Short mmCIF file of C-alpha atoms (C1' of nucleotides) in Angstrom, two decimals:
data_model
loop_
_atom_site.label_atom_id
_atom_site.label_comp_id
_atom_site.label_asym_id
_atom_site.label_seq_id
_atom_site.Cartn_x
_atom_site.Cartn_y
_atom_site.Cartn_z
CA MET A 292 271.62 55.41 186.39
CA PRO A 293 273.93 55.70 183.50
CA GLU A 294 273.83 57.08 180.01
CA LEU A 295 276.92 57.72 177.94
CA PRO A 296 278.41 60.50 180.09
CA GLU A 297 278.07 58.53 183.32
CA VAL A 298 279.51 55.37 181.79
CA GLU A 299 282.36 57.45 180.39
CA ALA A 300 283.05 58.91 183.82
CA ILE A 301 283.08 55.45 185.37
CA CYS A 302 285.52 54.19 182.73
CA ARG A 303 287.83 57.15 183.16
CA ARG A 304 288.00 56.63 186.87
CA LEU A 305 288.44 52.89 186.50
CA LYS A 306 291.19 52.73 183.94
CA PRO A 307 294.12 54.04 185.98
CA GLN A 308 292.96 51.94 188.92
CA VAL A 309 292.99 48.62 187.11
CA ALA A 310 295.10 48.84 183.95
CA GLY A 311 298.05 46.49 184.28
CA LYS A 312 296.53 44.65 187.25
CA ARG A 313 295.92 40.94 187.25
CA ILE A 314 292.61 39.25 188.02
CA LEU A 315 293.43 36.73 190.73
CA GLY A 316 289.93 35.37 191.09
CA VAL A 317 286.29 35.98 190.24
CA GLU A 318 283.29 35.63 192.50
CA VAL A 319 279.85 35.56 190.93
CA LEU A 320 277.43 36.47 193.69
CA ARG A 321 274.36 36.44 191.48
CA ALA A 322 274.43 33.93 188.65
CA GLY A 323 271.79 35.74 186.60
CA SER A 324 274.03 38.79 186.32
CA VAL A 325 276.39 36.82 184.09
CA LYS A 326 274.73 36.36 180.72
CA PRO A 327 274.47 34.67 178.36
CA GLN A 328 277.27 32.47 179.64
CA LYS A 329 277.52 30.30 182.69
CA PRO A 330 279.14 32.03 185.65
CA ALA A 331 281.75 29.26 185.66
CA ASP A 332 282.86 30.35 182.20
CA LEU A 333 283.46 33.89 183.37
CA VAL A 334 285.45 32.60 186.32
CA ARG A 335 287.49 30.25 184.18
CA LEU A 336 288.19 32.70 181.37
CA ALA A 337 288.96 35.78 183.46
CA THR A 338 291.01 34.28 186.26
CA GLY A 339 294.73 34.88 185.88
CA ARG A 340 294.39 37.42 183.07
CA LYS A 341 295.90 40.82 183.14
CA ILE A 342 293.70 43.87 182.58
CA GLN A 343 295.06 45.81 179.65
CA ASP A 344 292.54 48.54 179.02
CA VAL A 345 289.16 49.92 180.00
CA ARG A 346 287.05 51.34 177.21
CA ARG A 347 283.50 52.45 176.57
CA ARG A 348 281.27 51.80 173.57
CA GLY A 349 277.82 53.33 173.83
CA LYS A 350 276.71 52.44 177.34
CA ASN A 351 278.92 49.34 177.49
CA ILE A 352 282.03 49.14 179.64
CA LEU A 353 284.72 47.05 177.94
CA ILE A 354 287.57 45.64 179.97
CA ASP A 355 290.26 44.21 177.72
CA LEU A 356 292.23 41.31 179.12
CA SER A 357 295.42 39.60 178.09
CA GLY A 358 294.87 36.76 175.67
CA GLY A 359 292.43 38.70 173.50
CA LEU A 360 289.44 38.48 175.78
CA THR A 361 287.11 41.31 176.72
CA ILE A 362 284.74 41.63 179.65
CA ARG A 363 281.67 43.59 178.69
CA ILE A 364 279.52 45.13 181.39
CA HIS A 365 276.19 46.78 180.71
CA LEU A 366 274.94 48.73 183.71
CA ARG A 367 271.32 49.08 182.57
CA MET A 368 269.46 51.17 185.15
CA THR A 369 271.31 50.83 188.41
CA GLY A 370 274.66 49.21 187.76
CA ASP A 371 277.98 50.61 188.92
CA VAL A 372 281.57 49.46 188.67
CA PHE A 373 284.31 50.53 191.05
CA VAL A 374 287.45 49.44 192.83
CA GLU A 375 287.53 49.07 196.58
CA ASN A 376 288.68 46.81 199.34
CA ALA A 377 285.79 47.34 201.71
CA GLU A 378 283.12 44.94 202.89
CA ARG A 379 280.80 43.42 200.35
CA ARG A 380 277.29 44.84 199.96
CA ALA A 381 274.06 42.96 199.38
CA SER A 382 273.83 44.38 195.87
CA ASP A 383 277.33 43.37 194.77
CA ARG A 384 276.86 40.98 191.84
CA VAL A 385 280.30 40.10 190.51
CA VAL A 386 283.63 40.67 192.19
CA PHE A 387 287.02 40.45 190.46
CA GLU A 388 289.79 40.02 192.97
CA LEU A 389 292.92 42.03 192.32
CA SER A 390 296.12 42.09 194.32
CA ARG A 391 296.44 43.37 197.88
CA GLY A 392 292.80 42.80 198.70
CA ARG A 393 291.56 45.26 196.14
CA ARG A 394 288.43 44.24 194.34
CA LEU A 395 286.86 45.34 191.07
CA VAL A 396 283.16 45.26 191.87
CA PHE A 397 280.10 45.16 189.68
CA ASN A 398 277.32 46.40 191.92
CA ASP A 399 273.72 46.52 190.75
CA PRO A 400 270.76 46.88 193.14
CA ARG A 401 268.08 46.12 190.58
CA ALA A 402 270.11 43.37 188.97
CA LEU A 403 269.14 44.34 185.45
CA GLY A 404 272.72 44.77 184.33
CA VAL A 405 274.86 42.03 182.85
CA VAL A 406 278.47 40.91 182.66
CA HIS A 407 279.71 38.99 179.64
CA ILE A 408 283.12 37.79 178.52
CA HIS A 409 284.08 37.14 174.93
CA THR A 410 286.78 37.29 172.32
CA ALA A 411 287.52 40.48 170.45
CA LYS A 412 285.75 39.00 167.46
CA GLU A 413 282.59 38.31 169.41
CA ALA A 414 282.76 41.74 171.02
CA GLU A 415 282.81 43.31 167.61
CA ARG A 416 279.83 41.30 166.49
CA LEU A 417 277.83 42.10 169.60
CA LEU A 418 278.49 45.80 169.27
CA ALA A 419 278.01 45.91 165.52
CA ASP A 420 274.45 47.19 165.76
CA LEU A 421 275.43 50.16 167.85
CA GLY A 422 275.34 53.49 166.07
CA PRO A 423 278.29 55.87 165.97
CA GLU A 424 279.73 57.49 169.05
CA PRO A 425 278.25 61.00 169.11
CA LEU A 426 281.64 62.59 169.82
CA SER A 427 283.47 60.69 167.09
CA ASP A 428 284.04 61.49 163.44
CA ASP A 429 281.79 58.57 162.53
CA PHE A 430 278.79 60.56 163.70
CA THR A 431 278.16 62.75 160.69
CA LEU A 432 275.41 65.20 159.97
CA GLU A 433 274.73 63.60 156.60
CA ARG A 434 274.30 60.12 157.99
CA PHE A 435 272.17 61.27 160.88
CA VAL A 436 269.80 63.27 158.71
CA ALA A 437 269.59 60.47 156.15
CA GLU A 438 268.62 57.92 158.81
CA ALA A 439 266.08 60.26 160.35
CA ARG A 440 264.49 60.77 156.94
CA ARG A 441 263.95 57.01 156.70
CA SER A 442 262.39 56.49 160.13
CA ARG A 443 258.83 57.06 161.25
CA GLN A 444 259.71 56.60 164.91
CA PRO A 445 258.73 59.33 167.35
CA ALA A 446 261.77 61.58 167.64
CA LYS A 447 262.63 60.61 171.20
CA LEU A 448 262.47 56.88 170.50
CA PHE A 449 264.63 57.40 167.42
CA LEU A 450 267.30 58.98 169.62
CA MET A 451 267.13 56.25 172.24
CA ASP A 452 267.26 53.46 169.68
CA GLN A 453 271.10 53.17 169.94
CA THR A 454 271.47 52.22 166.26
CA HIS A 455 271.41 55.76 164.88
CA VAL A 456 273.63 57.23 167.57
CA ALA A 457 275.00 55.40 170.60
CA GLY A 458 274.67 56.34 174.23
CA LEU A 459 271.62 58.59 174.55
CA GLY A 460 269.09 57.59 177.17
CA ASN A 461 265.98 59.09 178.67
CA ILE A 462 267.62 62.24 180.01
CA TYR A 463 269.92 63.28 177.21
CA ALA A 464 267.44 62.38 174.46
CA ALA A 465 264.93 64.72 176.09
CA GLU A 466 267.52 67.43 176.58
CA ALA A 467 268.73 67.27 172.99
CA LEU A 468 265.17 67.49 171.66
CA CYS A 469 264.46 70.47 173.86
CA ARG A 470 267.53 72.33 172.68
CA ALA A 471 266.61 71.59 169.06
CA GLY A 472 263.00 72.63 169.52
CA ILE A 473 261.50 69.31 168.45
CA HIS A 474 258.44 67.70 169.99
CA PRO A 475 259.42 64.24 171.31
CA ALA A 476 256.39 62.51 169.81
CA ARG A 477 256.86 63.93 166.34
CA PRO A 478 257.67 61.27 163.76
CA VAL A 479 261.27 61.99 163.02
CA ASN A 480 260.87 61.83 159.25
CA ARG A 481 258.40 64.70 159.48
CA VAL A 482 260.87 67.01 161.18
CA ARG A 483 262.16 69.70 158.83
CA THR A 484 265.73 69.22 157.69
CA GLY A 485 266.88 72.41 159.36
CA ARG A 486 265.61 71.15 162.68
CA LEU A 487 267.20 67.75 162.18
CA GLU A 488 270.47 69.54 161.67
CA ALA A 489 269.85 71.50 164.85
CA LEU A 490 269.16 68.18 166.58
CA TYR A 491 272.45 66.76 165.38
CA PHE A 492 274.35 69.68 166.85
CA ALA A 493 272.24 69.57 170.01
CA ILE A 494 273.20 65.93 170.54
CA VAL A 495 276.87 66.69 170.18
CA SER A 496 276.80 69.67 172.49
CA VAL A 497 274.59 68.04 175.13
CA ILE A 498 276.80 64.98 175.26
CA ARG A 499 279.98 67.00 175.21
CA ASP A 500 278.76 69.20 178.06
CA ALA A 501 277.54 66.25 180.07
CA VAL A 502 280.77 64.31 179.63
CA GLN A 503 282.72 67.33 180.71
CA SER A 504 280.60 67.99 183.77
CA THR A 505 280.08 64.44 184.99
CA THR A 506 282.55 63.15 187.49
CA ILE A 507 282.42 60.23 189.82
CA SER A 508 283.39 60.90 193.37
CA TYR A 509 283.74 58.64 196.33
CA SER A 510 281.59 59.19 199.34
CA ARG A 511 283.29 57.11 201.95
CA PRO A 512 283.38 54.26 202.61
CA GLY A 513 283.76 53.06 199.08
CA ARG A 514 280.45 54.08 197.67
CA PHE A 515 280.08 56.13 194.55
CA ARG A 516 278.06 59.15 193.83
CA GLU A 517 277.76 61.00 190.63
CA ALA A 518 278.13 64.73 190.75
CA GLU A 519 277.12 66.65 187.72
CA SER A 520 276.74 70.26 186.88
CA PHE A 521 275.00 69.67 183.56
CA THR A 522 271.85 71.77 183.48
CA ARG A 523 268.67 69.95 182.63
CA PHE A 524 266.19 72.15 180.81
CA VAL A 525 263.31 69.68 180.93
CA TYR A 526 264.11 66.27 182.43
CA GLY A 527 262.49 65.84 185.83
CA ARG A 528 260.99 69.32 185.74
CA GLU A 529 257.30 68.64 185.20
CA ASN A 530 255.22 71.76 185.95
CA GLU A 531 258.26 73.95 186.39
CA PRO A 532 258.47 76.97 184.09
CA CYS A 533 260.69 76.54 181.04
CA CYS A 534 263.88 78.53 181.49
CA LEU A 535 263.60 79.78 177.91
CA CYS A 536 259.92 80.63 177.42
CA GLY A 537 258.29 80.29 180.84
CA ARG A 538 255.66 77.73 179.82
CA ARG A 539 255.19 74.82 182.18
CA ILE A 540 257.22 71.72 181.36
CA ARG A 541 254.98 68.77 180.59
CA ARG A 542 255.42 65.05 181.09
CA ILE A 543 254.10 62.40 178.73
CA VAL A 544 254.73 58.67 178.54
CA GLN A 545 256.42 57.12 175.50
CA ALA A 546 257.19 53.42 175.32
CA GLY A 547 256.44 53.22 179.02
CA ARG A 548 258.94 55.90 180.00
CA SER A 549 258.55 59.48 181.09
CA THR A 550 259.29 62.12 178.52
CA TYR A 551 259.60 65.74 179.56
CA PHE A 552 259.33 68.62 177.13
CA CYS A 553 258.42 72.27 176.85
CA PRO A 554 255.15 72.80 174.94
CA GLY A 555 256.27 76.33 174.07
CA CYS A 556 259.70 75.52 172.66
CA GLN A 557 259.01 72.08 171.17
CA LYS A 558 256.37 71.86 168.46
"C1'" DA B 1266 254.59 51.01 167.91
"C1'" DG B 1267 252.88 49.34 172.23
"C1'" DT B 1268 253.35 46.14 176.28
"C1'" DC B 1269 255.68 43.22 179.21
"C1'" DA B 1270 259.56 41.15 181.55
"C1'" DC B 1271 263.65 41.53 183.98
"C1'" DC B 1272 264.59 43.35 189.48
"C1'" DT B 1273 264.82 46.28 193.78
"C1'" DG B 1274 264.41 50.38 196.46
"C1'" DA B 1275 262.76 55.01 197.16
"C1'" DT B 1276 258.89 57.88 197.32
"C1'" DT B 1277 253.91 59.13 197.40
"C1'" DA C 441 249.41 49.83 198.23
"C1'" DA C 442 250.83 51.98 194.24
"C1'" DT C 443 254.02 54.34 191.40
"C1'" DC C 444 258.33 55.59 189.80
"C1'" DA C 445 263.30 54.89 188.43
"C1'" DG C 446 269.23 57.69 183.79
"C1'" DG C 447 267.75 50.34 179.94
"C1'" DT C 448 267.02 46.87 176.78
"C1'" DG C 449 265.22 42.65 174.60
"C1'" DA C 450 261.36 39.84 173.57
"C1'" DC C 451 256.98 39.49 172.64
"C1'" DT C 452 252.61 40.98 170.08
#
DNA sequence: AGTCACCTGATT
DNA sequence: AATCAGGTGACT
């Protein structure tokens, strides 16, 4: 489910729940969800450590432990992380036992997500290819435009690449392109500079709005739902009229994924 | 740049 | 039965 705003919401909810708590034990319920290490390594390295911080980098959740270790969780399509003390579900993949029966759970129905533990040094290396955080000072107009000039990728794939800017996925890439008036299949180096600048600002505002409007709320008992008030102009709206020009939203397939766009607004 | 593989569950 | 799903990495 998650792109940057959803992962951010999960981290924000998680941090006050687990910061300062100790990991008393680790249960790996699906070995393949711990990669590339052996599950036993995760158990051995995490057990007994204190959780110091919960951070996000791109779509990665980073859980800093005492002793300079970091647990990295990538949710891929259907992962979720939450604290509970309820019964285990079939789709729970890794469980970190905290005190008083509370459990930090990595749940992932499709089992595409992964949990990894490494030193700060390794974490840095693994995240080195990630582009700048769109809401940070590292994400500059100059750098973004310069990279776009050098790439022949279709605009949407350029945005989802993660190396030019971190955290955009299928929804927010489409929404940013719509707001900037760029056709998703257009080679990004053939987009006029003025529109690339508009795209830069569209990314920042789309992500800012989505972060602000995405919250994670419990729906008892212990399950999460995401509630968001972010308005999608195009994503998931095939054949609906565009809210700006009235033309019907179209769906195409790029790199095997649905792309939605407005043929009137995005040339 | 396209296609597949990784998985499961919901929907048509 | 077939298609689709808010992701990514490994192949051509």
